[in-house]
Amino acid sequence: DAGVTQSPTHLIKTRGQQVTLRCSPKSGHDTVSWYQQALGQGPQFIFQYYEEEERQRGNFPDRFSGHQFPNYSSELNVNALLLGDSALYLCASSPPGGTEAFFGQGTRLTVV
Amino acid sequence: KNEVEQSPQNLTAQEGEFITINCSYSVGISALHWLQQHPGGGIVSLFMLSSGKKKHGRLIATINIQEKHSSLHITASHPRDSAVYICAVPTGGTSYGKLTFGQGTILTVHP
């Protein structure tokens, strides 16, 4: 089992551009959560997807959007990138019943 | 005041020492997570516990729900234990939903 996989691992974008990050959950997991971790800070919850719908959302602007596919994989989209969006973006998946949470290695996004 | 507070923020130890990291939270929870993050890396889940104590190898996690406090202990610490240790609690109403994280404890173990 590959666990939670995220792609790409690193990404450099220019201000104003758009970016899409991808997450494949651990086998058997149906819930995907996304977090943003700025340098030196703890992760901040962006949103969570379950049954292809956004179930919970943190305090992030509408520039941050997502999607979950029928195979439970998920995408995080960020529009009109700002320098402050530079961070490690983490994906976590959970199984039905939510007895655990597995994290991916993250995508390091740098906005220049 | 943050919903999740960890102490200490930085911890330096010699190999073999017993390590304790503390986590206090202010919200009612169903479970608490202890996580490990190596520099530049993703997060590894160490424990999810809702009561009592759990042990995995040299790691022990305890929680007191009434006092809203949890501790992570590392016995016989080793340089490979050097990492950031983070506690996190669900604040979205379920044990696996929206997690709120502590600020992390940076542990450095010297040989």
PDB file of C-alpha atoms in Angstrom:
ATOM      1  CA  ASP A   1       0.000   0.000   0.000  1.00  0.00           C
ATOM      2  CA  ALA A   2       1.518   3.311  -1.090  1.00  0.00           C
ATOM      3  CA  GLY A   3      -0.185   5.237   1.683  1.00  0.00           C
ATOM      4  CA  VAL A   4      -1.179   8.819   0.918  1.00  0.00           C
ATOM      5  CA  THR A   5       0.570  10.162  -2.157  1.00  0.00           C
ATOM      6  CA  GLN A   6       0.760  13.778  -3.206  1.00  0.00           C
ATOM      7  CA  SER A   7       1.971  15.332  -6.433  1.00  0.00           C
ATOM      8  CA  PRO A   8       3.980  17.212  -7.320  1.00  0.00           C
ATOM      9  CA  THR A   9       6.463  17.262  -4.442  1.00  0.00           C
ATOM     10  CA  HIS A  10       7.756  20.727  -5.279  1.00  0.00           C
ATOM     11  CA  LEU A  11       6.343  23.529  -7.383  1.00  0.00           C
ATOM     12  CA  ILE A  12       7.345  27.084  -8.219  1.00  0.00           C
ATOM     13  CA  LYS A  13       4.709  29.494  -9.513  1.00  0.00           C
ATOM     14  CA  THR A  14       4.506  33.200 -10.250  1.00  0.00           C
ATOM     15  CA  ARG A  15       2.148  35.605  -8.506  1.00  0.00           C
ATOM     16  CA  GLY A  16      -1.262  35.665 -10.162  1.00  0.00           C
ATOM     17  CA  GLN A  17      -0.973  32.174 -11.589  1.00  0.00           C
ATOM     18  CA  GLN A  18      -3.167  29.229 -10.730  1.00  0.00           C
ATOM     19  CA  VAL A  19      -2.029  25.895  -9.294  1.00  0.00           C
ATOM     20  CA  THR A  20      -3.500  22.419  -8.879  1.00  0.00           C
ATOM     21  CA  LEU A  21      -2.213  19.980  -6.276  1.00  0.00           C
ATOM     22  CA  ARG A  22      -3.206  16.334  -6.199  1.00  0.00           C
ATOM     23  CA  CYS A  23      -3.724  13.740  -3.494  1.00  0.00           C
ATOM     24  CA  SER A  24      -4.391  10.016  -3.656  1.00  0.00           C
ATOM     25  CA  PRO A  25      -5.679   8.683  -0.339  1.00  0.00           C
ATOM     26  CA  LYS A  26      -4.584   5.498   1.350  1.00  0.00           C
ATOM     27  CA  SER A  27      -6.402   2.428   0.047  1.00  0.00           C
ATOM     28  CA  GLY A  28      -9.776   2.058   1.741  1.00  0.00           C
ATOM     29  CA  HIS A  29      -9.946   5.691   2.867  1.00  0.00           C
ATOM     30  CA  ASP A  30     -12.847   7.835   1.671  1.00  0.00           C
ATOM     31  CA  THR A  31     -12.216  11.190   3.362  1.00  0.00           C
ATOM     32  CA  VAL A  32      -9.545  13.678   2.320  1.00  0.00           C
ATOM     33  CA  SER A  33      -8.503  16.787   4.234  1.00  0.00           C
ATOM     34  CA  TRP A  34      -6.153  19.536   3.059  1.00  0.00           C
ATOM     35  CA  TYR A  35      -3.880  21.647   5.258  1.00  0.00           C
ATOM     36  CA  GLN A  36      -1.556  24.576   4.656  1.00  0.00           C
ATOM     37  CA  GLN A  37       1.642  24.787   6.680  1.00  0.00           C
ATOM     38  CA  ALA A  38       3.620  28.009   6.445  1.00  0.00           C
ATOM     39  CA  LEU A  39       7.284  27.888   7.390  1.00  0.00           C
ATOM     40  CA  GLY A  40       7.702  27.579  11.157  1.00  0.00           C
ATOM     41  CA  GLN A  41       3.972  27.274  11.777  1.00  0.00           C
ATOM     42  CA  GLY A  42       1.590  24.444  12.515  1.00  0.00           C
ATOM     43  CA  PRO A  43      -0.715  23.209   9.748  1.00  0.00           C
ATOM     44  CA  GLN A  44      -3.956  25.108   9.184  1.00  0.00           C
ATOM     45  CA  PHE A  45      -7.097  23.316   8.020  1.00  0.00           C
ATOM     46  CA  ILE A  46      -8.255  24.336   4.534  1.00  0.00           C
ATOM     47  CA  PHE A  47     -11.153  21.962   3.842  1.00  0.00           C
ATOM     48  CA  GLN A  48     -12.296  18.355   3.882  1.00  0.00           C
ATOM     49  CA  TYR A  49     -13.931  16.275   1.166  1.00  0.00           C
ATOM     50  CA  TYR A  50     -16.236  13.307   1.617  1.00  0.00           C
ATOM     51  CA  GLU A  51     -18.511  11.671  -0.963  1.00  0.00           C
ATOM     52  CA  GLU A  52     -17.239  14.164  -3.562  1.00  0.00           C
ATOM     53  CA  GLU A  53     -18.488  17.147  -1.570  1.00  0.00           C
ATOM     54  CA  GLU A  54     -16.816  19.725   0.641  1.00  0.00           C
ATOM     55  CA  ARG A  55     -17.899  18.767   4.141  1.00  0.00           C
ATOM     56  CA  GLN A  56     -15.987  21.284   6.275  1.00  0.00           C
ATOM     57  CA  ARG A  57     -14.016  24.411   5.487  1.00  0.00           C
ATOM     58  CA  GLY A  58     -11.461  26.429   7.385  1.00  0.00           C
ATOM     59  CA  ASN A  59     -10.840  30.152   7.252  1.00  0.00           C
ATOM     60  CA  PHE A  60      -9.469  30.351   3.711  1.00  0.00           C
ATOM     61  CA  PRO A  61     -10.638  32.619   0.868  1.00  0.00           C
ATOM     62  CA  ASP A  62     -12.596  31.400  -2.122  1.00  0.00           C
ATOM     63  CA  ARG A  63      -9.364  31.390  -4.148  1.00  0.00           C
ATOM     64  CA  PHE A  64      -8.865  27.998  -2.523  1.00  0.00           C
ATOM     65  CA  SER A  65     -11.142  25.367  -3.993  1.00  0.00           C
ATOM     66  CA  GLY A  66     -11.130  21.630  -4.265  1.00  0.00           C
ATOM     67  CA  HIS A  67     -12.620  18.559  -5.754  1.00  0.00           C
ATOM     68  CA  GLN A  68     -12.966  14.900  -4.903  1.00  0.00           C
ATOM     69  CA  PHE A  69     -13.307  12.242  -7.575  1.00  0.00           C
ATOM     70  CA  PRO A  70     -15.298   8.978  -7.454  1.00  0.00           C
ATOM     71  CA  ASN A  71     -12.075   7.079  -6.660  1.00  0.00           C
ATOM     72  CA  TYR A  72     -11.682   9.341  -3.580  1.00  0.00           C
ATOM     73  CA  SER A  73      -8.618  11.149  -4.926  1.00  0.00           C
ATOM     74  CA  SER A  74      -8.693  14.890  -4.498  1.00  0.00           C
ATOM     75  CA  GLU A  75      -7.381  18.122  -5.967  1.00  0.00           C
ATOM     76  CA  LEU A  76      -6.657  21.449  -4.328  1.00  0.00           C
ATOM     77  CA  ASN A  77      -6.809  24.479  -6.618  1.00  0.00           C
ATOM     78  CA  VAL A  78      -5.506  27.908  -5.743  1.00  0.00           C
ATOM     79  CA  ASN A  79      -6.249  30.854  -8.037  1.00  0.00           C
ATOM     80  CA  ALA A  80      -4.564  34.268  -8.252  1.00  0.00           C
ATOM     81  CA  LEU A  81      -1.557  33.120  -6.261  1.00  0.00           C
ATOM     82  CA  LEU A  82      -0.063  35.465  -3.688  1.00  0.00           C
ATOM     83  CA  LEU A  83       3.418  35.396  -2.204  1.00  0.00           C
ATOM     84  CA  GLY A  84       1.781  34.444   1.101  1.00  0.00           C
ATOM     85  CA  ASP A  85       0.454  31.232  -0.427  1.00  0.00           C
ATOM     86  CA  SER A  86       3.995  29.832  -0.329  1.00  0.00           C
ATOM     87  CA  ALA A  87       3.781  26.885   2.041  1.00  0.00           C
ATOM     88  CA  LEU A  88       3.788  23.128   2.434  1.00  0.00           C
ATOM     89  CA  TYR A  89       0.382  21.755   1.472  1.00  0.00           C
ATOM     90  CA  LEU A  90      -0.521  18.550   3.259  1.00  0.00           C
ATOM     91  CA  CYS A  91      -3.201  16.044   2.430  1.00  0.00           C
ATOM     92  CA  ALA A  92      -4.573  13.627   5.016  1.00  0.00           C
ATOM     93  CA  SER A  93      -6.929  10.720   4.427  1.00  0.00           C
ATOM     94  CA  SER A  94      -9.198   8.862   6.826  1.00  0.00           C
ATOM     95  CA  PRO A  95     -11.151   5.611   6.549  1.00  0.00           C
ATOM     96  CA  PRO A  96     -14.900   5.176   7.032  1.00  0.00           C
ATOM     97  CA  GLY A  97     -15.554   5.710  10.725  1.00  0.00           C
ATOM     98  CA  GLY A  98     -12.527   7.940  10.973  1.00  0.00           C
ATOM     99  CA  THR A  99     -10.427   5.880  13.326  1.00  0.00           C
ATOM    100  CA  GLU A 100      -7.144   7.265  12.026  1.00  0.00           C
ATOM    101  CA  ALA A 101      -5.591   9.922   9.830  1.00  0.00           C
ATOM    102  CA  PHE A 102      -2.718   9.340   7.424  1.00  0.00           C
ATOM    103  CA  PHE A 103      -0.732  12.230   6.002  1.00  0.00           C
ATOM    104  CA  GLY A 104       1.092  12.558   2.721  1.00  0.00           C
ATOM    105  CA  GLN A 105       4.573  13.979   2.332  1.00  0.00           C
ATOM    106  CA  GLY A 106       3.178  17.268   1.154  1.00  0.00           C
ATOM    107  CA  THR A 107       3.674  19.576  -1.808  1.00  0.00           C
ATOM    108  CA  ARG A 108       6.074  22.457  -1.286  1.00  0.00           C
ATOM    109  CA  LEU A 109       4.665  25.453  -3.186  1.00  0.00           C
ATOM    110  CA  THR A 110       6.826  28.514  -3.720  1.00  0.00           C
ATOM    111  CA  VAL A 111       5.254  31.635  -5.191  1.00  0.00           C
ATOM    112  CA  VAL A 112       7.710  34.176  -6.631  1.00  0.00           C
TER     113      VAL A 112
ATOM    114  CA  LYS B   1      -5.335  31.899  23.581  1.00  0.00           C
ATOM    115  CA  ASN B   2      -4.744  29.039  21.160  1.00  0.00           C
ATOM    116  CA  GLU B   3      -7.049  26.059  21.376  1.00  0.00           C
ATOM    117  CA  VAL B   4      -4.007  23.747  21.537  1.00  0.00           C
ATOM    118  CA  GLU B   5      -0.871  24.649  23.457  1.00  0.00           C
ATOM    119  CA  GLN B   6       2.341  22.631  23.537  1.00  0.00           C
ATOM    120  CA  SER B   7       5.354  22.841  25.784  1.00  0.00           C
ATOM    121  CA  PRO B   8       8.207  23.166  25.533  1.00  0.00           C
ATOM    122  CA  GLN B   9       8.601  24.791  22.109  1.00  0.00           C
ATOM    123  CA  ASN B  10      12.215  23.649  21.872  1.00  0.00           C
ATOM    124  CA  LEU B  11      13.816  20.695  23.598  1.00  0.00           C
ATOM    125  CA  THR B  12      17.422  19.550  23.491  1.00  0.00           C
ATOM    126  CA  ALA B  13      18.491  16.230  24.990  1.00  0.00           C
ATOM    127  CA  GLN B  14      21.423  13.867  25.144  1.00  0.00           C
ATOM    128  CA  GLU B  15      21.080  10.408  23.681  1.00  0.00           C
ATOM    129  CA  GLY B  16      19.489   8.057  26.188  1.00  0.00           C
ATOM    130  CA  GLU B  17      17.531  10.685  28.074  1.00  0.00           C
ATOM    131  CA  PHE B  18      13.815  10.378  28.851  1.00  0.00           C
ATOM    132  CA  ILE B  19      11.787  13.001  26.963  1.00  0.00           C
ATOM    133  CA  THR B  20       8.392  14.464  27.824  1.00  0.00           C
ATOM    134  CA  ILE B  21       6.359  16.792  25.613  1.00  0.00           C
ATOM    135  CA  ASN B  22       3.110  18.250  26.918  1.00  0.00           C
ATOM    136  CA  CYS B  23      -0.096  19.278  25.183  1.00  0.00           C
ATOM    137  CA  SER B  24      -3.047  21.150  26.680  1.00  0.00           C
ATOM    138  CA  TYR B  25      -6.265  21.935  24.879  1.00  0.00           C
ATOM    139  CA  SER B  26      -9.274  24.060  25.669  1.00  0.00           C
ATOM    140  CA  VAL B  27     -12.039  22.378  23.684  1.00  0.00           C
ATOM    141  CA  GLY B  28     -13.985  19.210  24.320  1.00  0.00           C
ATOM    142  CA  ILE B  29     -12.611  16.424  22.157  1.00  0.00           C
ATOM    143  CA  SER B  30     -13.210  12.787  21.309  1.00  0.00           C
ATOM    144  CA  ALA B  31      -9.580  11.994  20.541  1.00  0.00           C
ATOM    145  CA  LEU B  32      -6.139  13.554  20.319  1.00  0.00           C
ATOM    146  CA  HIS B  33      -3.423  12.960  17.739  1.00  0.00           C
ATOM    147  CA  TRP B  34       0.328  12.958  18.229  1.00  0.00           C
ATOM    148  CA  LEU B  35       2.252  13.508  15.013  1.00  0.00           C
ATOM    149  CA  GLN B  36       5.892  13.613  13.966  1.00  0.00           C
ATOM    150  CA  GLN B  37       7.366  15.799  11.244  1.00  0.00           C
ATOM    151  CA  HIS B  38      10.949  15.617  10.006  1.00  0.00           C
ATOM    152  CA  PRO B  39      12.577  18.673   8.380  1.00  0.00           C
ATOM    153  CA  GLY B  40      11.110  19.342   4.953  1.00  0.00           C
ATOM    154  CA  GLY B  41       8.988  16.256   5.228  1.00  0.00           C
ATOM    155  CA  GLY B  42       5.423  15.215   5.599  1.00  0.00           C
ATOM    156  CA  ILE B  43       3.691  14.249   8.783  1.00  0.00           C
ATOM    157  CA  VAL B  44       3.604  10.791  10.322  1.00  0.00           C
ATOM    158  CA  SER B  45       0.801   9.890  12.687  1.00  0.00           C
ATOM    159  CA  LEU B  46       2.205   8.400  15.898  1.00  0.00           C
ATOM    160  CA  PHE B  47      -0.891   7.974  18.045  1.00  0.00           C
ATOM    161  CA  MET B  48      -4.572   8.706  18.159  1.00  0.00           C
ATOM    162  CA  LEU B  49      -5.928   8.261  21.661  1.00  0.00           C
ATOM    163  CA  SER B  50      -9.120   9.052  23.486  1.00  0.00           C
ATOM    164  CA  SER B  51      -8.287   7.744  26.972  1.00  0.00           C
ATOM    165  CA  GLY B  52      -5.557   6.244  29.085  1.00  0.00           C
ATOM    166  CA  LYS B  53      -2.246   5.334  27.567  1.00  0.00           C
ATOM    167  CA  LYS B  54      -0.820   3.898  24.361  1.00  0.00           C
ATOM    168  CA  LYS B  55       2.671   2.531  23.754  1.00  0.00           C
ATOM    169  CA  HIS B  56       4.552   1.899  20.538  1.00  0.00           C
ATOM    170  CA  GLY B  57       8.167   0.913  20.878  1.00  0.00           C
ATOM    171  CA  ARG B  58       9.951   3.654  22.829  1.00  0.00           C
ATOM    172  CA  LEU B  59       7.031   6.061  22.490  1.00  0.00           C
ATOM    173  CA  ILE B  60       4.299   6.378  25.091  1.00  0.00           C
ATOM    174  CA  ALA B  61       1.304   8.706  24.897  1.00  0.00           C
ATOM    175  CA  THR B  62      -1.061   9.458  27.754  1.00  0.00           C
ATOM    176  CA  ILE B  63      -4.204  11.533  27.955  1.00  0.00           C
ATOM    177  CA  ASN B  64      -6.356  12.893  30.782  1.00  0.00           C
ATOM    178  CA  ILE B  65      -9.661  13.956  29.264  1.00  0.00           C
ATOM    179  CA  GLN B  66     -10.901  15.599  32.468  1.00  0.00           C
ATOM    180  CA  GLU B  67      -7.791  17.771  32.747  1.00  0.00           C
ATOM    181  CA  LYS B  68      -7.606  18.314  28.961  1.00  0.00           C
ATOM    182  CA  HIS B  69      -3.961  17.339  28.913  1.00  0.00           C
ATOM    183  CA  SER B  70      -1.827  14.837  27.054  1.00  0.00           C
ATOM    184  CA  SER B  71       1.844  13.898  27.188  1.00  0.00           C
ATOM    185  CA  LEU B  72       4.178  12.204  24.752  1.00  0.00           C
ATOM    186  CA  HIS B  73       7.134  10.397  26.272  1.00  0.00           C
ATOM    187  CA  ILE B  74      10.199   9.036  24.517  1.00  0.00           C
ATOM    188  CA  THR B  75      12.289   6.565  26.457  1.00  0.00           C
ATOM    189  CA  ALA B  76      16.005   6.070  25.714  1.00  0.00           C
ATOM    190  CA  SER B  77      16.022   8.911  23.192  1.00  0.00           C
ATOM    191  CA  HIS B  78      18.145   8.605  20.061  1.00  0.00           C
ATOM    192  CA  PRO B  79      19.387  11.177  17.523  1.00  0.00           C
ATOM    193  CA  ARG B  80      16.976   9.739  14.948  1.00  0.00           C
ATOM    194  CA  ASP B  81      14.131  10.917  17.217  1.00  0.00           C
ATOM    195  CA  SER B  82      15.077  14.502  16.323  1.00  0.00           C
ATOM    196  CA  ALA B  83      11.998  15.991  14.691  1.00  0.00           C
ATOM    197  CA  VAL B  84       9.050  18.271  15.325  1.00  0.00           C
ATOM    198  CA  TYR B  85       6.354  16.671  17.461  1.00  0.00           C
ATOM    199  CA  ILE B  86       2.866  18.062  17.100  1.00  0.00           C
ATOM    200  CA  CYS B  87      -0.348  17.386  18.937  1.00  0.00           C
ATOM    201  CA  ALA B  88      -3.642  17.958  17.180  1.00  0.00           C
ATOM    202  CA  VAL B  89      -7.274  17.782  18.202  1.00  0.00           C
ATOM    203  CA  PRO B  90     -10.415  17.504  16.111  1.00  0.00           C
ATOM    204  CA  THR B  91     -12.489  20.659  16.311  1.00  0.00           C
ATOM    205  CA  GLY B  92     -15.006  19.808  13.639  1.00  0.00           C
ATOM    206  CA  GLY B  93     -17.180  17.551  15.719  1.00  0.00           C
ATOM    207  CA  THR B  94     -15.715  14.177  14.799  1.00  0.00           C
ATOM    208  CA  SER B  95     -12.608  12.264  15.716  1.00  0.00           C
ATOM    209  CA  TYR B  96     -11.167  12.556  12.237  1.00  0.00           C
ATOM    210  CA  GLY B  97     -12.503  15.839  10.936  1.00  0.00           C
ATOM    211  CA  LYS B  98     -10.950  19.291  10.989  1.00  0.00           C
ATOM    212  CA  LEU B  99      -7.795  19.080  13.078  1.00  0.00           C
ATOM    213  CA  THR B 100      -6.417  22.027  15.009  1.00  0.00           C
ATOM    214  CA  PHE B 101      -2.693  21.727  15.606  1.00  0.00           C
ATOM    215  CA  GLY B 102      -0.395  22.862  18.363  1.00  0.00           C
ATOM    216  CA  GLN B 103       2.617  24.925  17.391  1.00  0.00           C
ATOM    217  CA  GLY B 104       4.904  21.924  17.637  1.00  0.00           C
ATOM    218  CA  THR B 105       7.886  21.002  19.788  1.00  0.00           C
ATOM    219  CA  ILE B 106      11.276  20.943  18.085  1.00  0.00           C
ATOM    220  CA  LEU B 107      13.252  18.057  19.586  1.00  0.00           C
ATOM    221  CA  THR B 108      16.987  17.731  19.033  1.00  0.00           C
ATOM    222  CA  VAL B 109      18.769  14.695  20.456  1.00  0.00           C
ATOM    223  CA  HIS B 110      22.557  14.851  20.492  1.00  0.00           C
ATOM    224  CA  PRO B 111      24.739  11.728  20.406  1.00  0.00           C
TER     225      PRO B 111
END
